[in-house]
Short mmCIF file of C-alpha atoms in Angstrom, two decimals:
data_model
loop_
_atom_site.label_atom_id
_atom_site.label_comp_id
_atom_site.label_asym_id
_atom_site.label_seq_id
_atom_site.Cartn_x
_atom_site.Cartn_y
_atom_site.Cartn_z
CA MET A 1 0.00 0.00 0.00
CA ARG A 2 1.28 3.44 -0.87
CA ARG A 3 0.16 5.76 1.93
CA ALA A 4 0.07 9.54 1.87
CA HIS A 5 0.01 11.55 5.08
CA THR A 6 -0.70 15.17 5.87
CA VAL A 7 1.96 17.71 6.80
CA ASP A 8 0.76 17.73 10.41
CA GLN A 9 0.97 13.94 10.67
CA VAL A 10 4.50 13.95 9.26
CA ARG A 11 5.70 16.67 11.60
CA ARG A 12 4.31 14.93 14.66
CA ALA A 13 6.00 11.69 13.64
CA GLU A 14 9.30 13.47 13.00
CA ASP A 15 9.13 15.16 16.40
CA ALA A 16 8.65 11.77 18.06
CA VAL A 17 11.77 10.43 16.35
CA LEU A 18 13.85 13.56 16.94
CA ALA A 19 13.23 13.23 20.67
CA ARG A 20 15.20 9.96 20.76
CA VAL A 21 17.88 10.20 18.05
CA PRO A 22 20.98 12.42 17.77
CA GLU A 23 20.46 15.89 16.38
CA GLY A 24 20.60 15.94 12.62
CA ALA A 25 20.25 12.17 12.20
CA LEU A 26 17.00 12.38 10.22
CA MET A 27 18.35 15.08 7.92
CA GLN A 28 21.52 13.10 7.26
CA ARG A 29 19.51 10.03 6.31
CA ALA A 30 17.26 12.10 4.05
CA ALA A 31 20.22 13.83 2.42
CA HIS A 32 21.97 10.52 1.77
CA GLY A 33 18.86 9.17 0.03
CA LEU A 34 18.60 12.37 -1.98
CA ALA A 35 22.23 12.18 -3.09
CA VAL A 36 21.81 8.55 -4.15
CA ALA A 37 18.72 9.42 -6.22
CA ILE A 38 20.54 12.30 -7.95
CA ALA A 39 23.48 10.05 -8.73
CA ASP A 40 21.13 7.42 -10.17
CA LEU A 41 19.46 10.01 -12.38
CA LEU A 42 22.81 11.28 -13.64
CA GLY A 43 24.21 7.80 -14.19
CA GLY A 44 27.29 8.80 -12.21
CA VAL A 45 28.67 11.72 -10.23
CA TYR A 46 32.25 12.55 -11.18
CA GLY A 47 32.50 15.58 -13.44
CA ARG A 48 28.77 16.31 -13.41
CA ASP A 49 27.36 19.81 -12.87
CA VAL A 50 24.78 20.10 -10.08
CA LEU A 51 22.91 23.31 -9.30
CA LEU A 52 21.08 23.70 -5.98
CA LEU A 53 18.29 26.25 -5.50
CA VAL A 54 18.14 26.61 -1.73
CA GLY A 55 15.44 28.15 0.44
CA SER A 56 15.26 28.73 4.16
CA GLY A 57 13.67 25.49 5.34
CA ASP A 58 14.84 21.98 6.09
CA ASN A 59 14.41 21.04 2.43
CA GLY A 60 17.15 23.54 1.67
CA GLY A 61 19.28 21.83 4.33
CA ASP A 62 18.66 18.44 2.72
CA ALA A 63 19.75 19.87 -0.63
CA LEU A 64 22.91 21.39 0.86
CA TYR A 65 23.96 18.17 2.63
CA ALA A 66 23.25 16.14 -0.51
CA GLY A 67 25.23 18.65 -2.55
CA ALA A 68 28.16 18.28 -0.15
CA ALA A 69 28.10 14.50 -0.60
CA LEU A 70 28.03 14.84 -4.39
CA ALA A 71 30.87 17.39 -4.34
CA ARG A 72 33.04 15.01 -2.31
CA ARG A 73 32.48 12.40 -5.02
CA GLY A 74 33.73 14.71 -7.76
CA ALA A 75 30.68 16.65 -8.89
CA ARG A 76 30.84 20.39 -9.53
CA VAL A 77 28.17 21.71 -7.17
CA GLN A 78 26.91 25.29 -7.09
CA ALA A 79 24.25 26.61 -4.72
CA VAL A 80 22.10 29.69 -5.24
CA LEU A 81 20.67 30.86 -1.92
CA LEU A 82 17.16 32.24 -2.30
CA SER A 83 16.87 33.32 1.32
CA GLU A 84 19.03 35.38 3.64
CA THR A 85 18.79 32.56 6.17
CA VAL A 86 19.51 28.97 5.19
CA HIS A 87 20.36 25.81 7.13
CA ALA A 88 23.71 26.62 8.78
CA GLY A 89 24.95 23.06 9.11
CA GLY A 90 24.12 22.21 5.54
CA LEU A 91 25.81 25.36 4.25
CA ALA A 92 28.96 24.60 6.24
CA ALA A 93 28.99 21.02 4.95
CA LEU A 94 28.70 22.20 1.33
CA LYS A 95 31.58 24.62 1.68
CA ALA A 96 33.71 22.02 3.46
CA GLY A 97 32.98 19.57 0.67
CA TYR A 98 34.23 21.98 -2.01
CA GLY A 99 30.80 23.09 -3.16
CA GLU A 100 30.36 26.72 -4.21
CA VAL A 101 27.83 29.32 -3.09
CA VAL A 102 27.17 31.75 -5.94
CA ALA A 103 24.97 34.79 -6.36
CA ALA A 104 23.96 33.51 -9.79
CA PRO A 105 24.94 30.38 -11.71
CA ASP A 106 27.51 30.69 -14.46
CA ALA A 107 26.78 30.16 -18.12
CA ARG A 108 27.39 26.41 -18.05
CA ARG A 109 24.22 24.38 -18.33
CA PRO A 110 23.94 22.14 -15.25
CA ASP A 111 23.24 18.44 -15.64
CA VAL A 112 20.58 18.57 -12.91
CA LEU A 113 18.74 21.21 -10.93
CA VAL A 114 17.92 20.39 -7.30
CA ASP A 115 14.79 22.09 -5.97
CA GLY A 116 15.29 22.85 -2.29
CA ILE A 117 13.31 26.07 -2.40
CA VAL A 118 10.22 25.42 -0.28
CA GLY A 119 9.40 22.54 2.05
CA ILE A 120 6.17 20.82 3.03
CA GLY A 121 5.10 23.82 5.04
CA GLY A 122 5.11 26.17 2.07
CA ARG A 123 2.01 27.67 0.50
CA PRO A 124 1.08 27.00 -3.14
CA GLY A 125 2.89 29.27 -5.56
CA LEU A 126 6.43 30.64 -5.66
CA ARG A 127 7.96 34.02 -4.94
CA PRO A 128 8.97 35.96 -8.07
CA ASP A 129 12.71 35.49 -7.45
CA ALA A 130 12.35 31.71 -7.18
CA ALA A 131 10.16 31.57 -10.27
CA ALA A 132 12.69 33.66 -12.18
CA ALA A 133 15.56 31.38 -11.13
CA LEU A 134 13.65 28.34 -12.32
CA ALA A 135 12.83 29.94 -15.64
CA LEU A 136 16.54 30.13 -16.50
CA PHE A 137 16.75 26.33 -16.56
CA ASP A 138 13.48 25.14 -18.05
CA SER A 139 15.18 22.41 -20.10
CA VAL A 140 17.31 21.01 -17.26
CA PRO A 141 16.18 17.82 -15.42
CA VAL A 142 14.83 18.71 -11.97
CA VAL A 143 15.00 16.72 -8.75
CA ALA A 144 12.59 18.04 -6.12
CA VAL A 145 13.41 17.65 -2.43
CA ASP A 146 10.41 16.08 -0.66
CA VAL A 147 7.83 17.95 -2.78
CA PRO A 148 8.01 20.19 -5.84
CA SER A 149 8.14 23.71 -4.48
CA GLY A 150 4.93 25.66 -4.91
CA VAL A 151 2.39 22.81 -4.94
CA GLY A 152 -0.45 22.32 -2.46
CA VAL A 153 1.05 19.57 -0.29
CA ASP A 154 -2.10 18.57 1.60
CA THR A 155 -4.57 19.25 -1.21
CA GLY A 156 -2.98 18.20 -4.47
CA GLU A 157 -3.89 21.62 -5.85
CA LEU A 158 -1.87 24.18 -7.79
CA ASP A 159 -2.07 27.95 -7.47
CA GLY A 160 0.54 29.96 -9.32
CA PRO A 161 4.12 29.18 -10.39
CA HIS A 162 5.53 25.87 -9.18
CA VAL A 163 8.34 23.44 -9.84
CA ARG A 164 7.71 20.68 -12.36
CA ALA A 165 10.07 17.89 -11.36
CA ASP A 166 11.37 14.91 -13.27
CA VAL A 167 12.06 13.11 -9.98
CA THR A 168 10.79 13.87 -6.50
CA VAL A 169 12.66 12.34 -3.56
CA THR A 170 10.38 12.29 -0.55
CA PHE A 171 11.12 11.30 3.03
CA GLY A 172 9.31 9.13 5.56
CA THR A 173 6.06 8.79 3.67
CA HIS A 174 4.32 10.01 0.55
CA LYS A 175 2.48 13.28 0.81
CA ILE A 176 -0.97 13.87 -0.67
CA CYS A 177 0.42 15.96 -3.53
CA HIS A 178 2.41 12.93 -4.75
CA LEU A 179 -0.80 11.04 -5.52
CA VAL A 180 -3.53 13.59 -6.17
CA ASP A 181 -3.78 15.55 -9.41
CA PRO A 182 -3.10 18.17 -10.59
CA ALA A 183 -0.10 18.45 -8.23
CA ALA A 184 0.91 14.82 -8.81
CA GLN A 185 1.58 15.69 -12.44
CA ALA A 186 4.31 18.05 -11.23
CA CYS A 187 6.11 15.36 -9.22
CA GLY A 188 7.49 13.14 -11.96
CA VAL A 189 8.81 9.82 -10.64
CA VAL A 190 8.48 9.73 -6.85
CA THR A 191 11.17 7.97 -4.80
CA LEU A 192 10.60 7.31 -1.10
CA VAL A 193 13.42 7.37 1.46
CA ASP A 194 12.30 5.45 4.53
CA LEU A 195 12.91 7.28 7.81
CA GLU A 196 11.08 4.72 9.99
CA LEU A 197 8.60 7.30 11.23
CA PRO A 198 5.84 6.21 13.67
CA LEU A 199 3.01 7.31 11.40
CA PRO A 200 -0.73 7.09 12.13
CA PRO A 201 -3.26 5.69 9.62
CA ALA A 202 -3.10 7.59 6.35
CA PRO A 203 -6.10 9.53 5.01
CA ILE A 204 -5.04 8.83 1.41
CA GLU A 205 -3.91 5.49 -0.01
CA ALA A 206 -2.96 4.05 -3.37
CA LEU A 207 -3.50 0.32 -3.80
CA GLN A 208 -0.63 -1.72 -5.18
CA ALA A 209 -0.80 -5.12 -6.87
CA ALA A 210 -0.40 -7.07 -3.62
CA ASP A 211 -3.18 -5.07 -1.96
CA VAL A 212 -5.55 -5.74 -4.85
CA ALA A 213 -4.70 -9.45 -4.79
CA ALA A 214 -5.51 -9.58 -1.07
CA LEU A 215 -8.87 -7.86 -1.57
CA LEU A 216 -10.05 -9.82 -4.62
CA PRO A 217 -12.98 -12.17 -3.96
CA ARG A 218 -12.07 -15.83 -4.46
CA PRO A 219 -14.63 -18.58 -5.05
CA GLU A 220 -14.77 -21.32 -2.43
CA ALA A 221 -14.31 -24.94 -3.42
CA ALA A 222 -18.08 -25.58 -3.41
CA ALA A 223 -19.02 -22.27 -5.05
CA HIS A 224 -21.66 -21.96 -7.76
CA LYS A 225 -22.86 -19.04 -9.84
CA TYR A 226 -25.33 -17.78 -7.24
CA THR A 227 -22.95 -17.93 -4.28
CA ARG A 228 -20.39 -15.98 -6.31
CA GLY A 229 -22.91 -13.17 -6.84
CA VAL A 230 -25.27 -12.01 -9.56
CA VAL A 231 -24.77 -8.51 -10.95
CA GLY A 232 -27.66 -6.81 -12.69
CA VAL A 233 -26.92 -4.37 -15.49
CA SER A 234 -29.51 -1.83 -16.58
CA ALA A 235 -27.63 0.18 -19.18
CA GLY A 236 -27.83 1.28 -22.78
CA SER A 237 -30.79 2.62 -24.72
CA ASP A 238 -32.08 2.86 -28.26
CA ALA A 239 -29.74 5.82 -28.70
CA TYR A 240 -26.69 4.16 -27.09
CA PRO A 241 -26.86 0.36 -27.35
CA GLY A 242 -23.07 0.10 -27.30
CA ALA A 243 -22.96 1.26 -23.69
CA ALA A 244 -24.94 -1.81 -22.67
CA VAL A 245 -22.46 -4.06 -24.47
CA LEU A 246 -19.46 -2.41 -22.83
CA CYS A 247 -20.99 -2.32 -19.38
CA THR A 248 -21.92 -6.01 -19.52
CA SER A 249 -18.43 -6.71 -20.87
CA GLY A 250 -16.92 -5.21 -17.74
CA ALA A 251 -19.36 -7.08 -15.53
CA ALA A 252 -18.76 -10.37 -17.36
CA GLY A 253 -15.02 -10.50 -16.73
CA GLY A 254 -15.41 -13.42 -14.34
CA LEU A 255 -15.42 -11.56 -11.04
CA ALA A 256 -19.06 -12.42 -10.34
CA GLY A 257 -20.95 -15.66 -10.91
CA MET A 258 -23.57 -14.32 -13.29
CA VAL A 259 -24.56 -11.19 -15.19
CA ARG A 260 -28.22 -10.33 -15.67
CA TYR A 261 -29.16 -7.70 -18.25
CA VAL A 262 -32.33 -5.59 -18.32
CA GLY A 263 -32.58 -2.87 -20.95
CA ALA A 264 -33.21 -1.85 -24.52
CA ALA A 265 -30.11 -3.41 -26.11
CA VAL A 266 -30.90 -7.08 -25.63
CA ASP A 267 -29.90 -8.20 -29.13
CA ALA A 268 -26.57 -6.37 -29.02
CA VAL A 269 -25.75 -7.78 -25.57
CA ARG A 270 -26.68 -11.34 -26.57
CA ALA A 271 -24.56 -11.12 -29.70
CA ARG A 272 -21.48 -10.20 -27.68
CA HIS A 273 -22.20 -12.22 -24.53
CA PRO A 274 -24.35 -15.34 -24.95
CA GLY A 275 -23.72 -16.19 -21.31
CA VAL A 276 -25.47 -13.06 -20.03
CA VAL A 277 -28.96 -13.81 -18.72
CA VAL A 278 -31.64 -11.47 -20.06
CA GLY A 279 -34.62 -10.44 -17.98
CA GLU A 280 -35.70 -9.54 -14.47
CA GLY A 281 -34.53 -11.61 -11.50
CA ARG A 282 -32.75 -11.51 -8.18
CA VAL A 283 -29.34 -9.78 -8.06
CA GLN A 284 -26.79 -8.91 -5.39
CA ALA A 285 -25.81 -5.59 -7.01
CA TRP A 286 -26.95 -3.29 -9.82
CA VAL A 287 -25.14 -1.16 -12.38
CA VAL A 288 -27.35 1.55 -13.88
CA GLY A 289 -27.05 4.60 -16.10
CA SER A 290 -24.32 3.86 -18.66
CA GLY A 291 -25.77 5.12 -21.94
CA GLY A 292 -29.20 5.12 -20.29
CA HIS A 293 -30.34 8.35 -21.93
CA ASP A 294 -33.99 9.09 -21.11
CA GLN A 295 -34.48 5.65 -19.56
CA ALA A 296 -31.91 6.17 -16.79
CA GLU A 297 -34.25 7.70 -14.20
CA ALA A 298 -36.69 4.79 -14.29
CA ALA A 299 -33.84 2.27 -14.32
CA LEU A 300 -32.31 3.80 -11.19
CA ALA A 301 -35.64 3.85 -9.38
CA ARG A 302 -36.20 0.15 -10.12
CA ALA A 303 -32.71 -0.77 -8.99
CA LEU A 304 -33.01 1.12 -5.70
CA GLU A 305 -36.22 -0.73 -4.90
CA ASP A 306 -34.14 -3.91 -4.58
CA GLY A 307 -32.12 -2.41 -1.74
CA VAL A 308 -28.81 -3.86 -2.96
CA PRO A 309 -25.51 -2.04 -3.57
CA THR A 310 -25.73 -0.03 -6.78
CA VAL A 311 -23.27 1.59 -9.17
CA VAL A 312 -24.75 4.84 -10.46
CA ASP A 313 -23.09 5.93 -13.69
CA ALA A 314 -23.49 8.51 -16.45
CA ASP A 315 -27.12 9.52 -17.14
CA ALA A 316 -28.39 8.07 -13.85
CA LEU A 317 -26.25 10.53 -11.86
CA ALA A 318 -28.73 13.29 -12.65
CA HIS A 319 -31.43 11.41 -10.74
CA LEU A 320 -29.71 10.63 -7.46
CA PRO A 321 -31.92 10.09 -4.42
CA PRO A 322 -31.36 11.79 -1.05
CA ALA A 323 -28.32 10.78 0.96
CA GLY A 324 -28.63 7.59 2.95
CA THR A 325 -30.74 5.71 0.39
CA GLY A 326 -28.36 2.74 0.27
CA ASP A 327 -24.89 1.49 -0.58
CA LEU A 328 -24.17 3.53 -3.69
CA VAL A 329 -21.04 3.96 -5.77
CA LEU A 330 -21.17 7.08 -7.93
CA THR A 331 -18.83 7.09 -10.93
CA PRO A 332 -18.73 10.61 -12.40
CA HIS A 333 -16.08 12.23 -14.54
CA ALA A 334 -15.16 15.82 -13.70
CA GLY A 335 -17.96 17.35 -15.77
CA GLU A 336 -20.61 15.14 -14.21
CA LEU A 337 -19.32 15.83 -10.71
CA ALA A 338 -19.39 19.55 -11.45
CA SER A 339 -23.07 19.26 -12.38
CA LEU A 340 -23.83 17.33 -9.21
CA LEU A 341 -22.19 19.97 -7.04
CA GLY A 342 -23.31 23.02 -9.02
CA VAL A 343 -19.80 24.25 -9.84
CA ASP A 344 -17.72 24.67 -12.99
CA ARG A 345 -15.77 21.74 -14.35
CA ALA A 346 -12.55 23.73 -14.05
CA GLU A 347 -13.12 23.99 -10.29
CA VAL A 348 -13.40 20.22 -9.97
CA GLU A 349 -10.29 19.61 -12.06
CA ALA A 350 -8.31 22.12 -9.99
CA ALA A 351 -9.37 20.63 -6.61
CA GLN A 352 -10.17 17.00 -7.34
CA LEU A 353 -9.76 15.56 -3.85
CA ALA A 354 -11.81 18.30 -2.21
CA HIS A 355 -14.71 17.90 -4.64
CA ALA A 356 -14.71 14.09 -4.52
CA ARG A 357 -14.88 14.27 -0.73
CA ALA A 358 -17.58 16.93 -0.83
CA ALA A 359 -19.76 14.80 -3.12
CA ALA A 360 -19.25 11.69 -1.00
CA GLU A 361 -20.35 13.59 2.10
CA ARG A 362 -23.30 15.28 0.39
CA PHE A 363 -24.74 12.10 -1.12
CA GLY A 364 -23.70 9.69 1.62
CA ALA A 365 -22.08 7.49 -1.01
CA VAL A 366 -18.72 6.29 -2.25
CA VAL A 367 -17.63 8.55 -5.11
CA LEU A 368 -15.24 7.35 -7.80
CA LEU A 369 -14.09 10.48 -9.61
CA LYS A 370 -12.62 9.30 -12.90
CA GLY A 371 -9.45 10.90 -14.21
CA ARG A 372 -5.74 10.39 -14.76
CA HIS A 373 -5.42 9.48 -11.09
CA SER A 374 -9.00 8.47 -10.25
CA ILE A 375 -10.08 9.19 -6.67
CA THR A 376 -12.35 6.94 -4.63
CA ALA A 377 -13.73 8.86 -1.65
CA ARG A 378 -15.90 7.80 1.30
CA PRO A 379 -18.29 10.09 3.19
CA ASP A 380 -15.88 10.16 6.15
CA GLY A 381 -13.12 11.66 3.96
CA ARG A 382 -10.93 8.59 3.57
CA ALA A 383 -9.79 8.20 -0.03
CA ARG A 384 -7.83 5.99 -2.40
CA VAL A 385 -6.07 7.12 -5.55
CA THR A 386 -5.66 4.89 -8.61
CA THR A 387 -2.24 5.06 -10.24
CA SER A 388 -2.39 1.91 -12.40
CA GLY A 389 -3.72 3.37 -15.66
CA LEU A 390 -2.28 5.27 -18.59
CA PRO A 391 -3.43 8.22 -20.74
CA TRP A 392 -4.61 5.93 -23.57
CA LEU A 393 -7.46 4.87 -21.29
CA ALA A 394 -9.13 8.23 -21.93
CA VAL A 395 -11.35 6.77 -24.65
CA ALA A 396 -15.13 6.73 -25.13
CA GLY A 397 -16.71 3.69 -23.53
CA ALA A 398 -13.97 3.03 -20.97
CA GLY A 399 -16.19 4.34 -18.18
CA ASP A 400 -18.96 1.90 -19.13
CA VAL A 401 -16.52 -0.98 -18.72
CA LEU A 402 -15.37 0.38 -15.35
CA ALA A 403 -18.93 0.59 -14.05
CA GLY A 404 -19.46 -3.06 -14.95
CA VAL A 405 -16.26 -4.16 -13.22
CA VAL A 406 -17.18 -2.31 -10.02
CA GLY A 407 -20.68 -3.77 -10.11
CA ALA A 408 -19.31 -7.30 -10.41
CA LEU A 409 -17.09 -6.75 -7.37
CA LEU A 410 -20.07 -5.44 -5.39
CA ALA A 411 -22.07 -8.52 -6.31
CA ALA A 412 -19.16 -10.73 -5.28
CA GLY A 413 -19.25 -9.26 -1.79
CA LEU A 414 -16.80 -6.36 -1.60
CA ASP A 415 -17.97 -3.26 0.24
CA PRO A 416 -18.51 -0.15 -1.92
CA PHE A 417 -15.16 1.48 -1.05
CA ASP A 418 -13.15 -1.65 -1.82
CA ALA A 419 -15.21 -2.47 -4.91
CA ALA A 420 -14.71 0.98 -6.39
CA SER A 421 -10.99 1.26 -5.66
CA VAL A 422 -10.15 -2.34 -6.61
CA GLY A 423 -12.27 -2.05 -9.76
CA SER A 424 -10.53 1.17 -10.73
CA TRP A 425 -7.11 -0.43 -10.23
CA LEU A 426 -8.04 -3.50 -12.29
CA HIS A 427 -9.45 -1.27 -15.03
CA GLY A 428 -6.18 0.67 -15.25
CA ALA A 429 -4.01 -2.45 -15.16
CA ALA A 430 -6.16 -4.09 -17.85
CA ALA A 431 -5.61 -1.07 -20.10
CA VAL A 432 -1.85 -1.40 -19.71
CA GLN A 433 -1.99 -5.12 -20.48
CA ALA A 434 -4.40 -4.78 -23.39
CA GLY A 435 -2.45 -2.06 -25.16
CA GLY A 436 1.08 -2.95 -24.14
CA GLY A 437 1.50 0.66 -23.10
CA GLY A 438 -0.06 1.97 -26.32
CA PRO A 439 -3.59 2.70 -27.58
CA VAL A 440 -6.47 0.62 -26.24
CA THR A 441 -10.13 0.09 -27.01
CA PRO A 442 -12.72 -0.36 -24.26
CA GLU A 443 -13.54 -3.83 -25.62
CA ALA A 444 -9.90 -4.89 -25.24
CA VAL A 445 -9.76 -3.47 -21.70
CA ALA A 446 -12.80 -5.54 -20.70
CA ASP A 447 -11.32 -8.65 -22.28
CA ALA A 448 -8.06 -8.21 -20.34
CA ILE A 449 -9.65 -8.13 -16.88
CA GLY A 450 -9.51 -11.91 -16.47
CA ALA A 451 -5.83 -12.07 -17.43
CA VAL A 452 -4.95 -9.31 -14.96
CA VAL A 453 -6.77 -11.13 -12.16
CA GLY A 454 -5.03 -14.35 -13.12
CA ASP A 455 -1.64 -12.69 -12.93
CA LEU A 456 -2.45 -11.28 -9.49
CA LEU A 457 -3.57 -14.63 -8.10
CA GLY A 458 -1.01 -16.77 -9.94
#
């Protein structure tokens, strides 16, 4: 599990460690990890040019100590101090290690720029002098210390100029900005240096393959199709029959024992999936709304009468009942979530975590906000971020497949939070497998679900 903690949680944990270890021990460990990561990025140290941009906080100290280590190994290290006060010990170490402090870097293009400008306590945005210093080196690879300076650490939001890193070396634990967009897009590849901090439970998580494997429902030796769960799909319409096919494709990936279809696209569904049962009957979960058009409201009402967990997608989102109606998983994209909350889409995209949490609280439901890093949020604020996908998954019909996958997991017995986050992870991993890292179709993503599950359980 990749866990992301808040600034306050990290500081409390660091204080607990600092009370029992020698002064400077944590910073030395962090700086060593930072120096190793820079060396790895450069493919060596001797003769390389390293430029440090150093602010007043501990991140600046980490950069200075790492710079000293690199200078001792033969790198040419220059530091530009962006504050009148910087970490004294780090500055002394850099000078003792033959690093240089300069008012401005010389004309030589550095091999790497180390961002030690602002730490985890900084506000979003950068001061003009820091932004100007960065602008001089916009084509140079950047390693950020702990977080890219200028991002919203606890929110994942951006507001003004900020560092866009190629690599971010973080310490102790991931921070929320490393997982949540749009700030996560500024982090590049994130490397974690373990500081053995006594951290509390994390408010934000990102499932990894082992976590998904542990959560997947497995059939018992004496299982049959009904004990494994029946998922009902009420999707598609005369206008959008393909949505029914794609939604049942996601549901029919083998995670549940049976798929039952009710809707206007019976012939299309039967042609693709002869094993899908057509017609009313008992189910353990419903998926409604994908391509539902003007039939979505009635379909949602019928599904809610059954009192079983329900995935509410696409057109059905406009007809949500009051909070507390049942175990619901809402699967909006940013535009649909904006409509639900009465805000502009740009507001949702700029503050994705905040809006996913707000919708989960308002509707008393699990909300799966689809995006590059999809967010699954519970009404109590706990959230999971999906990092398994790729940009090629942004294709029409992919959301219909996702709704079906989540519905199958609900029918198989997972709770709404686990079903949504596990389903989102599987959906992303299936896209990678189906396209080999390249373009994918929603049909191929659905077809790859079984292989992904097999790899996890193999």
